[in-house]
mmCIF file with all atom_site columns, C-alpha atoms in Angstrom:
data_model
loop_
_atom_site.group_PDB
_atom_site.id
_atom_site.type_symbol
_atom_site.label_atom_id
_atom_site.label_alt_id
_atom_site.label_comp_id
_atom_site.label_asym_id
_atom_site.label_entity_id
_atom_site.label_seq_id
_atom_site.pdbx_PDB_ins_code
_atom_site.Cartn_x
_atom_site.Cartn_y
_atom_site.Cartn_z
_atom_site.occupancy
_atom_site.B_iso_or_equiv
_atom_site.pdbx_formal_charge
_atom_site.auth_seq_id
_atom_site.auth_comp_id
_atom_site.auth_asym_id
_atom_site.auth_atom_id
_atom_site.pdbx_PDB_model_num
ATOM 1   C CA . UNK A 1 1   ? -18.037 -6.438  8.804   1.00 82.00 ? 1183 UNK A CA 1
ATOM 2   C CA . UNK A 1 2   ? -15.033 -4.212  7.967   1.00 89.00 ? 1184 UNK A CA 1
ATOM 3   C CA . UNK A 1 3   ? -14.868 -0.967  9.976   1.00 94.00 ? 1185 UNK A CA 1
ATOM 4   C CA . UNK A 1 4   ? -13.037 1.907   8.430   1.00 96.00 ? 1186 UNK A CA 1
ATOM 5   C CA . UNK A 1 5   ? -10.704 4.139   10.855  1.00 97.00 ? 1187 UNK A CA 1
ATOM 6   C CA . UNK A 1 6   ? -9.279  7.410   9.565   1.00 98.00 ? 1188 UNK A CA 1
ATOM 7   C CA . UNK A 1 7   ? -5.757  8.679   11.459  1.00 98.00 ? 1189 UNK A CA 1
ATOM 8   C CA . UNK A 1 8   ? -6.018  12.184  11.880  1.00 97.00 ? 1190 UNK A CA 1
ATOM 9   C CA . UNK A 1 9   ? -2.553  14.280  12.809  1.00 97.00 ? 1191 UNK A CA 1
ATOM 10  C CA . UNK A 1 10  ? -0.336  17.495  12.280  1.00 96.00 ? 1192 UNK A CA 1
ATOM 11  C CA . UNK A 1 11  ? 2.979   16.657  10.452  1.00 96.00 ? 1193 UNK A CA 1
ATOM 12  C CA . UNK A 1 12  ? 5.196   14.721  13.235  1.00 96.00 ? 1194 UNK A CA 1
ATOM 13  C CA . UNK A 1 13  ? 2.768   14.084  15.668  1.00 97.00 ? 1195 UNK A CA 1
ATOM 14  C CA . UNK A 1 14  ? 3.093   10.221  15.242  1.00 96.00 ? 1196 UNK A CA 1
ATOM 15  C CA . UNK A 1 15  ? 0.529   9.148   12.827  1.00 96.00 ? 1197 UNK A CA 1
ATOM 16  C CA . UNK A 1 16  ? 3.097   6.485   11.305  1.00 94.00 ? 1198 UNK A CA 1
ATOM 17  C CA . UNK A 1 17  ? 4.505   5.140   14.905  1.00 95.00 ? 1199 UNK A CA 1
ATOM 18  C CA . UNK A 1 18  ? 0.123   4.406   15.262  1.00 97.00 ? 1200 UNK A CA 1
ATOM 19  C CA . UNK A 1 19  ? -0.163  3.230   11.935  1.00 97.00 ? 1201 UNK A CA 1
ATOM 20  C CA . UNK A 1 20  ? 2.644   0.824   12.608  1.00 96.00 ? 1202 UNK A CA 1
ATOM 21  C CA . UNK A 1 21  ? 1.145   -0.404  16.320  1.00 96.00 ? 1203 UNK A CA 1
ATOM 22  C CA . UNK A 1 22  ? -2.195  -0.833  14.321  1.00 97.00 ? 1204 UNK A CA 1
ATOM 23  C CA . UNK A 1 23  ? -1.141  -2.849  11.881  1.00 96.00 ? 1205 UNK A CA 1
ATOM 24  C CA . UNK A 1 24  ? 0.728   -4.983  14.547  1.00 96.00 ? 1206 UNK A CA 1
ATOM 25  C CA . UNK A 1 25  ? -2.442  -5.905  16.231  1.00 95.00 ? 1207 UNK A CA 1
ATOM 26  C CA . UNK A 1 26  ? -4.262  -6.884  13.167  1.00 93.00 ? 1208 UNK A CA 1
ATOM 27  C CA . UNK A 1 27  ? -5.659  -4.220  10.882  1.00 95.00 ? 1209 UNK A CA 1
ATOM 28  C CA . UNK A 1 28  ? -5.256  -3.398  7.732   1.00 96.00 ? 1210 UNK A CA 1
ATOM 29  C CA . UNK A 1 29  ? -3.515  -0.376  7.179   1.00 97.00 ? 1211 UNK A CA 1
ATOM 30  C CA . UNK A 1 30  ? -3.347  1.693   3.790   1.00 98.00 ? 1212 UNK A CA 1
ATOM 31  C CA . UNK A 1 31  ? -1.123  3.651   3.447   1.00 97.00 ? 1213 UNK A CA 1
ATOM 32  C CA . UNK A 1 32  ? -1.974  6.851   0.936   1.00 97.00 ? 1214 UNK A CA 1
ATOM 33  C CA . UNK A 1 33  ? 2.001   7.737   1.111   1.00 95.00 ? 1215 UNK A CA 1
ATOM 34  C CA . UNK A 1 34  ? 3.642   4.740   0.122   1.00 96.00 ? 1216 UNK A CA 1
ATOM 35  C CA . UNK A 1 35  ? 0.246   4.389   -2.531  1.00 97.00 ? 1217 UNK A CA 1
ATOM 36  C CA . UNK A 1 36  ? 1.376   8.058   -3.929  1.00 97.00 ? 1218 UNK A CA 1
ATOM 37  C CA . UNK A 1 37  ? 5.058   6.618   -4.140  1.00 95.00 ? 1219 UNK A CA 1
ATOM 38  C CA . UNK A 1 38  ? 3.726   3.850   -6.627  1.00 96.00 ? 1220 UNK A CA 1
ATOM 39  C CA . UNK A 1 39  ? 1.691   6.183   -8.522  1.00 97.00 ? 1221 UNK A CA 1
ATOM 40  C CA . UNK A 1 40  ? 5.003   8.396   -9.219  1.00 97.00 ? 1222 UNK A CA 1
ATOM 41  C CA . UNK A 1 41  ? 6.515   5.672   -11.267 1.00 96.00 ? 1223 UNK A CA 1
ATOM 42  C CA . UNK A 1 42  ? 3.483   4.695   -13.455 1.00 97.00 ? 1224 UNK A CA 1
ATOM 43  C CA . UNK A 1 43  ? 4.819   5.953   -16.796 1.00 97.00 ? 1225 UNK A CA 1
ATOM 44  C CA . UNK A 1 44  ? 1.394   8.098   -17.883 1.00 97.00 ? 1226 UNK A CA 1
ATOM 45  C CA . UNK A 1 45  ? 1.818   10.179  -14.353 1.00 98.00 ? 1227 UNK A CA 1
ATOM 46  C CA . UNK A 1 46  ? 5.960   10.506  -14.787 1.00 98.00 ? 1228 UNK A CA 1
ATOM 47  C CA . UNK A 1 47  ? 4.858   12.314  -18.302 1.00 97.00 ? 1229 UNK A CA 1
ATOM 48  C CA . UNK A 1 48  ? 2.432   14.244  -16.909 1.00 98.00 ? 1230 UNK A CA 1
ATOM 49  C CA . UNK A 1 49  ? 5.257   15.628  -14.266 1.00 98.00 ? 1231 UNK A CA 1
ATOM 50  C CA . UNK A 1 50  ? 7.843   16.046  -17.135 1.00 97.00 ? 1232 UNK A CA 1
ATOM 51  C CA . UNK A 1 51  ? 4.988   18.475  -18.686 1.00 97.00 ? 1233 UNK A CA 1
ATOM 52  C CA . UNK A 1 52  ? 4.105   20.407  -16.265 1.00 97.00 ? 1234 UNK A CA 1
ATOM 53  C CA . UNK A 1 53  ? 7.333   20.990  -13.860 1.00 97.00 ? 1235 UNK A CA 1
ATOM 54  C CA . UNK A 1 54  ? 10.246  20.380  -16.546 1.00 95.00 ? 1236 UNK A CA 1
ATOM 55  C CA . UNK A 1 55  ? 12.289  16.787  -17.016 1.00 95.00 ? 1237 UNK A CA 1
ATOM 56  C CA . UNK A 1 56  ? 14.530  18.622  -14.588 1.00 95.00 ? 1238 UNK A CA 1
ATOM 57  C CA . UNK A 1 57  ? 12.647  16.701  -11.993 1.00 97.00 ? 1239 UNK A CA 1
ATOM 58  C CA . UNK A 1 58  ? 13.247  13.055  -13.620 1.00 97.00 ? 1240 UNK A CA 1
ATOM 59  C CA . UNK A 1 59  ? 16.242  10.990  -13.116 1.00 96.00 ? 1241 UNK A CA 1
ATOM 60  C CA . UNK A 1 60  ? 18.916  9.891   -15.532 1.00 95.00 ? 1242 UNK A CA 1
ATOM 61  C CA . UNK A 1 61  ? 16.289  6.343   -15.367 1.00 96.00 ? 1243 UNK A CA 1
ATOM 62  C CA . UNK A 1 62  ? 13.398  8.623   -16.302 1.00 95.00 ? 1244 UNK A CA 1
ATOM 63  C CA . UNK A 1 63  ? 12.205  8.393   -12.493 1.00 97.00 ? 1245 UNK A CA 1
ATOM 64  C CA . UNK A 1 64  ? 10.654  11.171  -10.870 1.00 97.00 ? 1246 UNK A CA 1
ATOM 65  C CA . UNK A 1 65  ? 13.032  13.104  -8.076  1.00 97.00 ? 1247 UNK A CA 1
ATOM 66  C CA . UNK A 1 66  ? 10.653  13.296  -5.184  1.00 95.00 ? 1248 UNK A CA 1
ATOM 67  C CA . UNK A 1 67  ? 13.183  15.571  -3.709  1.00 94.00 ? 1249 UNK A CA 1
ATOM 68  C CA . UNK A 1 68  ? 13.268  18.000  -6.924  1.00 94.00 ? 1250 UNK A CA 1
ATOM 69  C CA . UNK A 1 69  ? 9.916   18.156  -7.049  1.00 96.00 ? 1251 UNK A CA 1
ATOM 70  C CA . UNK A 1 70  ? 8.943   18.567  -3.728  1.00 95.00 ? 1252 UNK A CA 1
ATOM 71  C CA . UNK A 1 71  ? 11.234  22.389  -4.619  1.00 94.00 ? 1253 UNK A CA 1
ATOM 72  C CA . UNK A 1 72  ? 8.887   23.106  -6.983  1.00 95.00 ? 1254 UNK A CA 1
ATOM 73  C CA . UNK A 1 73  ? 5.740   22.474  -4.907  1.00 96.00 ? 1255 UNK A CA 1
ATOM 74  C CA . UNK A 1 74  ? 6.256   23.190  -1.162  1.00 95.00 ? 1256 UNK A CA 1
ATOM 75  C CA . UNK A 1 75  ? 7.516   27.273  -0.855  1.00 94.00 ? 1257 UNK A CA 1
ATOM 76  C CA . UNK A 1 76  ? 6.578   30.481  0.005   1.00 93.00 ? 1258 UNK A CA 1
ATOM 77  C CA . UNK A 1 77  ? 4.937   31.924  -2.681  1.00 95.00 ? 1259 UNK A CA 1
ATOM 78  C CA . UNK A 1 78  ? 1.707   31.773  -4.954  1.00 95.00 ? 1260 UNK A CA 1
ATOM 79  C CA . UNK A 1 79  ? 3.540   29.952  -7.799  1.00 96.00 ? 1261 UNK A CA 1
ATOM 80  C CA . UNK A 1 80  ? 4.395   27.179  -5.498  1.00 95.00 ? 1262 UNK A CA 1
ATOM 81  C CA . UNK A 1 81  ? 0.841   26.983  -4.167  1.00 94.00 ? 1263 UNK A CA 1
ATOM 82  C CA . UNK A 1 82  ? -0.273  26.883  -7.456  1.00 96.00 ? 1264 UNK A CA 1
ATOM 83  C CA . UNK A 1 83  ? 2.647   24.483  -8.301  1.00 97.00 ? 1265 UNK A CA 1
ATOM 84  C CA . UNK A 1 84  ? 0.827   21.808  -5.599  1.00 95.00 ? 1266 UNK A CA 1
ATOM 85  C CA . UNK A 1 85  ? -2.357  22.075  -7.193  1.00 95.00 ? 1267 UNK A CA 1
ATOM 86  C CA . UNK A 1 86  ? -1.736  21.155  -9.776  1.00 97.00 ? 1268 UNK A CA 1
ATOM 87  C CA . UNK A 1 87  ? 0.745   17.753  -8.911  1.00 97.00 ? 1269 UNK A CA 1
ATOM 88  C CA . UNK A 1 88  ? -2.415  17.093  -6.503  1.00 96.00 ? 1270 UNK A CA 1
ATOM 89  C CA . UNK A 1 89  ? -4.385  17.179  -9.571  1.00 97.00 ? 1271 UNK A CA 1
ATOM 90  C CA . UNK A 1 90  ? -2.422  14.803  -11.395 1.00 98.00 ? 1272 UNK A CA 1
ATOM 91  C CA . UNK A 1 91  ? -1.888  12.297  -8.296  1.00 97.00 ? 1273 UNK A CA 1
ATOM 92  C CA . UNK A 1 92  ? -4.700  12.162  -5.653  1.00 96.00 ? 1274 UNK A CA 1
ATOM 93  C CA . UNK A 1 93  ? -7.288  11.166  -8.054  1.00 96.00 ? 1275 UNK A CA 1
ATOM 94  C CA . UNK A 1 94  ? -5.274  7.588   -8.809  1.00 97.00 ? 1276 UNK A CA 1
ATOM 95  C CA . UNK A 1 95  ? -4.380  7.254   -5.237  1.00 97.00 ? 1277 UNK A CA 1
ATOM 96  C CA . UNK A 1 96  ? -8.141  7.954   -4.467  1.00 96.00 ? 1278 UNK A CA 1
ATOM 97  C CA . UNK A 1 97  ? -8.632  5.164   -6.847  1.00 97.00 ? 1279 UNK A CA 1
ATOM 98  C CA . UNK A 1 98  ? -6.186  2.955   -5.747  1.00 97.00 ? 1280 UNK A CA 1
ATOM 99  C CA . UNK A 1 99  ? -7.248  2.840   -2.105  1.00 97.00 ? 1281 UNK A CA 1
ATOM 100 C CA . UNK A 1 100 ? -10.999 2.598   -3.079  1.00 96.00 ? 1282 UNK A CA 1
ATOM 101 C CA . UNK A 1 101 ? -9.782  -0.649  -5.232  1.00 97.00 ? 1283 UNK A CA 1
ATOM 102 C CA . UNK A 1 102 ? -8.235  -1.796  -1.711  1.00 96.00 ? 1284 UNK A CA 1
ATOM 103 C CA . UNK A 1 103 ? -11.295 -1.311  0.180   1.00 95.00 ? 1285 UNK A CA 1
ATOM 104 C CA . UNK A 1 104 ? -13.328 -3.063  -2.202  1.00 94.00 ? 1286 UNK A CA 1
ATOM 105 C CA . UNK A 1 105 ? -10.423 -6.001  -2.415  1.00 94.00 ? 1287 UNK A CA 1
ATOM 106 C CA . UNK A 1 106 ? -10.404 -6.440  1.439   1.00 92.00 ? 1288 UNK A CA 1
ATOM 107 C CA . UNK A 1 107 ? -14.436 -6.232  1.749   1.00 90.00 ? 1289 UNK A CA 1
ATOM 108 C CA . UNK A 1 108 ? -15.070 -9.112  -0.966  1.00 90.00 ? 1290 UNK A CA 1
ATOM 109 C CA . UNK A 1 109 ? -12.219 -11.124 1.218   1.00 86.00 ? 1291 UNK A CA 1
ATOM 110 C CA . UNK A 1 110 ? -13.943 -10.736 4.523   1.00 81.00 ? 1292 UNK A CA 1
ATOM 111 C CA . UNK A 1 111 ? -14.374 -13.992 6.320   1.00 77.00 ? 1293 UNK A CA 1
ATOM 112 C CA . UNK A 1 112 ? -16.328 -15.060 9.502   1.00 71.00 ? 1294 UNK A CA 1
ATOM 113 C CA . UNK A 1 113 ? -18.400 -12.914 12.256  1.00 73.00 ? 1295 UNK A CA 1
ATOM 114 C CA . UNK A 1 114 ? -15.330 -11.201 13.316  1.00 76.00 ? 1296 UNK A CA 1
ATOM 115 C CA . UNK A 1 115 ? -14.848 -7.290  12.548  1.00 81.00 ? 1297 UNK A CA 1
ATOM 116 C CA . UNK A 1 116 ? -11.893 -6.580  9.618   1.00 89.00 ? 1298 UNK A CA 1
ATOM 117 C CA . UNK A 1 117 ? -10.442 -3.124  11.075  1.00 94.00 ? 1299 UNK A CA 1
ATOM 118 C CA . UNK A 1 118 ? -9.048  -1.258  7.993   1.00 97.00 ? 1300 UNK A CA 1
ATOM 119 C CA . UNK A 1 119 ? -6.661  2.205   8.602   1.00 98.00 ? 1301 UNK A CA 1
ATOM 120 C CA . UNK A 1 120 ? -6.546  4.795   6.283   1.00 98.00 ? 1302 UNK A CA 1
ATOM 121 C CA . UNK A 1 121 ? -3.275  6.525   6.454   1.00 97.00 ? 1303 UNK A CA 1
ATOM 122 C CA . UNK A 1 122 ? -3.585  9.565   4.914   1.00 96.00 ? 1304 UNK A CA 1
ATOM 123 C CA . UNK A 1 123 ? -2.012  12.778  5.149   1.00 92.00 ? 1305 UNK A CA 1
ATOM 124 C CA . UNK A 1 124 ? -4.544  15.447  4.658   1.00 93.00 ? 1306 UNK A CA 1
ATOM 125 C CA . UNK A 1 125 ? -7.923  12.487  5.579   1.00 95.00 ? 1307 UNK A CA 1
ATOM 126 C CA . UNK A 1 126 ? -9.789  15.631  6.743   1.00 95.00 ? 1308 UNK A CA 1
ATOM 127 C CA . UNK A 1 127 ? -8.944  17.911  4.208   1.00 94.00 ? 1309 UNK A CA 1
ATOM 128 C CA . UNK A 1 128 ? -9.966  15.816  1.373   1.00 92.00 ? 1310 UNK A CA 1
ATOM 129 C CA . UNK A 1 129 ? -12.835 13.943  2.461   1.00 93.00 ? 1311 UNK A CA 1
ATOM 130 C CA . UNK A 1 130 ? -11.639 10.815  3.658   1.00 95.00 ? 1312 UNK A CA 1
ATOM 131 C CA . UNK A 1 131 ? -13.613 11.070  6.759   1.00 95.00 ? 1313 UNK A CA 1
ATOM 132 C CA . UNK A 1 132 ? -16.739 10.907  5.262   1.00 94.00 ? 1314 UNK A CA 1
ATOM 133 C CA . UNK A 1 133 ? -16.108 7.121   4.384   1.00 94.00 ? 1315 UNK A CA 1
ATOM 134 C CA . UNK A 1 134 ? -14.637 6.446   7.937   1.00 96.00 ? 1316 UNK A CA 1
ATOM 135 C CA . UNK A 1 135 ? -16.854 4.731   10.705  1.00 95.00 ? 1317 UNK A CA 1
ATOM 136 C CA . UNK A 1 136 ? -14.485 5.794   13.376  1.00 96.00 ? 1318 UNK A CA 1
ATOM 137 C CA . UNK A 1 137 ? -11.434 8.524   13.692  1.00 97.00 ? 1319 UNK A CA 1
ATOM 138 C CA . UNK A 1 138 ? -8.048  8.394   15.282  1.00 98.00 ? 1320 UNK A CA 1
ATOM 139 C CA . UNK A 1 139 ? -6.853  11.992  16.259  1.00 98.00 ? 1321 UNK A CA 1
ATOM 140 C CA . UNK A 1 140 ? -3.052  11.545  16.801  1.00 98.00 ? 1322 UNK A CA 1
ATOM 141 C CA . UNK A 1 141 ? -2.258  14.187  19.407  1.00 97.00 ? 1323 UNK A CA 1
ATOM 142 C CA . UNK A 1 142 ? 1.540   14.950  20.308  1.00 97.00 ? 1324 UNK A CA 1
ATOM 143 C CA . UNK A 1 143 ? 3.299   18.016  22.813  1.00 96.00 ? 1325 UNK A CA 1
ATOM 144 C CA . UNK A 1 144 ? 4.103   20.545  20.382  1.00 96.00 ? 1326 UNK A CA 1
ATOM 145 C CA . UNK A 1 145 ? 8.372   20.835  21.013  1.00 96.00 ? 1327 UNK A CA 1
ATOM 146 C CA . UNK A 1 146 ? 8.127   16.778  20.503  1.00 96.00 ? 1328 UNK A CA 1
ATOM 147 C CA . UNK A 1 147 ? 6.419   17.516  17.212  1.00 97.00 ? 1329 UNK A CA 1
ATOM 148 C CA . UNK A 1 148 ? 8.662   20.355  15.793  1.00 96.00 ? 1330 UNK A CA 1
ATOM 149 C CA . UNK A 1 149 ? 11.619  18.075  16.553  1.00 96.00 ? 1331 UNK A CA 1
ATOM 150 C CA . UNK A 1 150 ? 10.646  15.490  14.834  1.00 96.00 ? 1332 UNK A CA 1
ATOM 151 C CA . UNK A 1 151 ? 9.434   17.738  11.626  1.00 96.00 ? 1333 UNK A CA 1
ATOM 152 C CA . UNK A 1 152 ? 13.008  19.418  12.250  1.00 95.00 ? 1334 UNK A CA 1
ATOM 153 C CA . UNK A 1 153 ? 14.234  15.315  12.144  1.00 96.00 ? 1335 UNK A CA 1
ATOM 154 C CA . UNK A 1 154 ? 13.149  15.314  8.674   1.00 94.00 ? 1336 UNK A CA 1
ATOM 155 C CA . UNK A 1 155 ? 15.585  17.959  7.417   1.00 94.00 ? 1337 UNK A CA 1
ATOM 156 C CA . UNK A 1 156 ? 13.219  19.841  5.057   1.00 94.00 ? 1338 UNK A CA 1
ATOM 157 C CA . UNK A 1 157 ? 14.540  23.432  4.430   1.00 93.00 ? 1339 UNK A CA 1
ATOM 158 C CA . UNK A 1 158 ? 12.474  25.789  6.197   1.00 93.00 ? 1340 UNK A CA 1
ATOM 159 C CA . UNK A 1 159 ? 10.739  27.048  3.699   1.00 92.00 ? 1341 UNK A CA 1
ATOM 160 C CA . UNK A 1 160 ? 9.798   23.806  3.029   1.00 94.00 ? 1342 UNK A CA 1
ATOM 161 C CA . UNK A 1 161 ? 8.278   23.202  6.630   1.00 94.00 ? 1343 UNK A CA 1
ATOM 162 C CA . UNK A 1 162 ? 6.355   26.064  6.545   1.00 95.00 ? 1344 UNK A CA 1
ATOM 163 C CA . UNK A 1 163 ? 4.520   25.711  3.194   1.00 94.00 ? 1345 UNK A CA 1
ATOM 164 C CA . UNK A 1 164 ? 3.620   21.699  4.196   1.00 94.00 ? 1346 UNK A CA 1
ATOM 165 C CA . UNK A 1 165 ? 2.358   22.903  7.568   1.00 95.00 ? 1347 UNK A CA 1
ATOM 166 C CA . UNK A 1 166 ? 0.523   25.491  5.469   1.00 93.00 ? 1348 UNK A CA 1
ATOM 167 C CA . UNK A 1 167 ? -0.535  22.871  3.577   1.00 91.00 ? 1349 UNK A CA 1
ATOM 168 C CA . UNK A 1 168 ? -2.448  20.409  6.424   1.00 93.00 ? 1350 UNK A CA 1
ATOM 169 C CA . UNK A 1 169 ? -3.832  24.097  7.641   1.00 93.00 ? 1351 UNK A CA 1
ATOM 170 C CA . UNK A 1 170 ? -5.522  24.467  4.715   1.00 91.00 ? 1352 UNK A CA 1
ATOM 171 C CA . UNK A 1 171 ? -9.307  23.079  4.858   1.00 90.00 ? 1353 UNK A CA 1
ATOM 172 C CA . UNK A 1 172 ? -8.408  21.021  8.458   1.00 93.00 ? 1354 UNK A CA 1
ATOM 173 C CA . UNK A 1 173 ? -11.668 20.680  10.427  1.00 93.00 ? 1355 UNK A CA 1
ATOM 174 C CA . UNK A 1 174 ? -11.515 19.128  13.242  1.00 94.00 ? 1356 UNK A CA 1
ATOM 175 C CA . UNK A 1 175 ? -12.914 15.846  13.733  1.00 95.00 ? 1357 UNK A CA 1
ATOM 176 C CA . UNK A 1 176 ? -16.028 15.583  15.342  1.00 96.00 ? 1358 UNK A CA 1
ATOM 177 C CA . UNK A 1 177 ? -15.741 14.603  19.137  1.00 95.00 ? 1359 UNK A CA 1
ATOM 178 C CA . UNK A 1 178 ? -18.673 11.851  18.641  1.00 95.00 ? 1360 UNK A CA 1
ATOM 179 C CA . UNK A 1 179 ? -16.460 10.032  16.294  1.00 95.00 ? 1361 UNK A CA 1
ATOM 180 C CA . UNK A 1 180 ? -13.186 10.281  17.444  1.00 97.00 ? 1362 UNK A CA 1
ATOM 181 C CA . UNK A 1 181 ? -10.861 8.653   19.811  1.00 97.00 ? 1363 UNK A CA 1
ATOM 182 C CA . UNK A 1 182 ? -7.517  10.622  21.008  1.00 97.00 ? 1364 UNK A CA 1
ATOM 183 C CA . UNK A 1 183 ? -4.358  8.968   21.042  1.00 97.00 ? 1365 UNK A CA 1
ATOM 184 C CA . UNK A 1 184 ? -1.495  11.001  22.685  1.00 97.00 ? 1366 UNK A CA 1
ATOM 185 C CA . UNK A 1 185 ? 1.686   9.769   20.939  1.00 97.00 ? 1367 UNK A CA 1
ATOM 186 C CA . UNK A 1 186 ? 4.186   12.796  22.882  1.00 96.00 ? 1368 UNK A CA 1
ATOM 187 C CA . UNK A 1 187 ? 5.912   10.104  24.990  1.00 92.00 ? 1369 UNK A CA 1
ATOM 188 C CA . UNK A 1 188 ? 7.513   6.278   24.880  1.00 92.00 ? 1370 UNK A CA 1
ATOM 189 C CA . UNK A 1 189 ? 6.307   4.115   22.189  1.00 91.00 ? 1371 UNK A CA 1
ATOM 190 C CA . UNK A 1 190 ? 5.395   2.018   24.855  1.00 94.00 ? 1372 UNK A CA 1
ATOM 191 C CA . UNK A 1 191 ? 2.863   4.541   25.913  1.00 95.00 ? 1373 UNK A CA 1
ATOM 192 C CA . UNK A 1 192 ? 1.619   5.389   23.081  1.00 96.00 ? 1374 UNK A CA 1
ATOM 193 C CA . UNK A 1 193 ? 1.277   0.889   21.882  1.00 96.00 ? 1375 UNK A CA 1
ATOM 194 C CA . UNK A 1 194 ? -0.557  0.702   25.409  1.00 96.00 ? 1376 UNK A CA 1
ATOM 195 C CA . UNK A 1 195 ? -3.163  3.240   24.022  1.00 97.00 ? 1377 UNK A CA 1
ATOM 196 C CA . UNK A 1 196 ? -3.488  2.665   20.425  1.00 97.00 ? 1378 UNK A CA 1
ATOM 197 C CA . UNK A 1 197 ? -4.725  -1.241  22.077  1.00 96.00 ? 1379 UNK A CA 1
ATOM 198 C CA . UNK A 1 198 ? -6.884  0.475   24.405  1.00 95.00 ? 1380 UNK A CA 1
ATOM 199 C CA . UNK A 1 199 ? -8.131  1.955   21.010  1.00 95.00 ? 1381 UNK A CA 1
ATOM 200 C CA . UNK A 1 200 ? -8.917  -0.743  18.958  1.00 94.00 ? 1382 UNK A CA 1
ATOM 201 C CA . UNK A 1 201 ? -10.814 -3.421  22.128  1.00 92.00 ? 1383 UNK A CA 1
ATOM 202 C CA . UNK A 1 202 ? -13.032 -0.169  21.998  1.00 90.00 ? 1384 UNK A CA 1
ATOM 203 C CA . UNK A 1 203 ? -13.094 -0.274  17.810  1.00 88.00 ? 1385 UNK A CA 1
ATOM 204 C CA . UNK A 1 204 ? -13.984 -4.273  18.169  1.00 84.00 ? 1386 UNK A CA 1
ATOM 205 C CA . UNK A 1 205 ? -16.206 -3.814  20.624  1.00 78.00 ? 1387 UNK A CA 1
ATOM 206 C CA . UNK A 1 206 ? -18.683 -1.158  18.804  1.00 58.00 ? 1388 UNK A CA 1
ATOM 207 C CA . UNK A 1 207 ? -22.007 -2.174  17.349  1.00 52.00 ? 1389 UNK A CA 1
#
């Protein structure tokens, strides 16, 4: 039986550091980021890039400059907003169908009586969907300073921070109490390991 948990977080609250204890104690995490990374490079999405924003944003290899782009996208003003919609429209659909291929790859494996705990790592789960095809939720919860310094860790200009905050803001709906467990990641990654285990005895443990 594979039971699907979505992580659920603001920018810096610690969805990764989770991600990362989760995947230490067994689960399967996907990861939508590092999926959107591979989807960059396939050659039909790099053209599709090159139309729309300029080859300004490809490398001397022909590789798209995440950095570059992420100008044109993340800003202030209606163009940019527009800007995301339409690089959204060009990637999420093949990272939706990449991590639906994973899900169906890890469900055919399944072995044994024994649940298969599967993460989905995704930046805006709430805001796109993603819950819907979640059994259970994660809501990553972190003190507020904690989480602007570690946005501020990042080193994104400040216009930058404000239009990807903007972004998550955009459509969030909090997940439902009934399906969600809280882990507070503010403190030592000890802390926050000794709860994210506490989370998933409860996970294994549900009908």
């Amino acid at each position: 039986m594979m039971v699907i948990v979505g992580l659920v977080g603001r920018i810096g609250a610690g969805k990764s550091t989770v991600a990362r204890t989760l995947a230490g104690l067994g689960a399967e995490v996907i990861d939508a980021d590092r999926i959107a990374h591979g989807v960059l490079a396939e050659p039909e999405v790099v053209a599709a890039i090159a139309a729309r924003f300029g080859r300004e944003v490809l490398d001397p290899a022909g590789q798209v400059r995440r950095p570059h782009l992420a100008e044109r996208v993340f800003g202030p003003t209606a163009a940019h907003d527009a800007a995301l919609a339409d690089l959204e429209a060009i990637v999420h659909p093949r990272v939706r169908r990449r991590i639906d291929e994973r899900l169906e790859t890890i469900a055919a494996a399944e072995r044994g009586d024994r649940p298969t705990l599967v993460v989905l790592d995704v930046p805006l789960l709430m805001q796109a969907g993603w819950d819907g095809r979640c059994d259970r939720l994660v809501h990553v919860v972190c003190d507020e300073g904690q989480r602007r310094l570690r946005v501020d860790a990042r080193g994104w200009p400040e216009s930058q921070r404000l239009a990807r905050e903007r972004a998550w803001e955009r459509g969030y709906r909090p997940p439902p109490p009934e399906k969600t467990l809280v882990v507070d990641a503010s403190g030592h990654p000890t802390y926050t390991a000794e709860q994210v285990g506490r989370v998933v005895a409860s996970l294994l443990r549900s009908p």
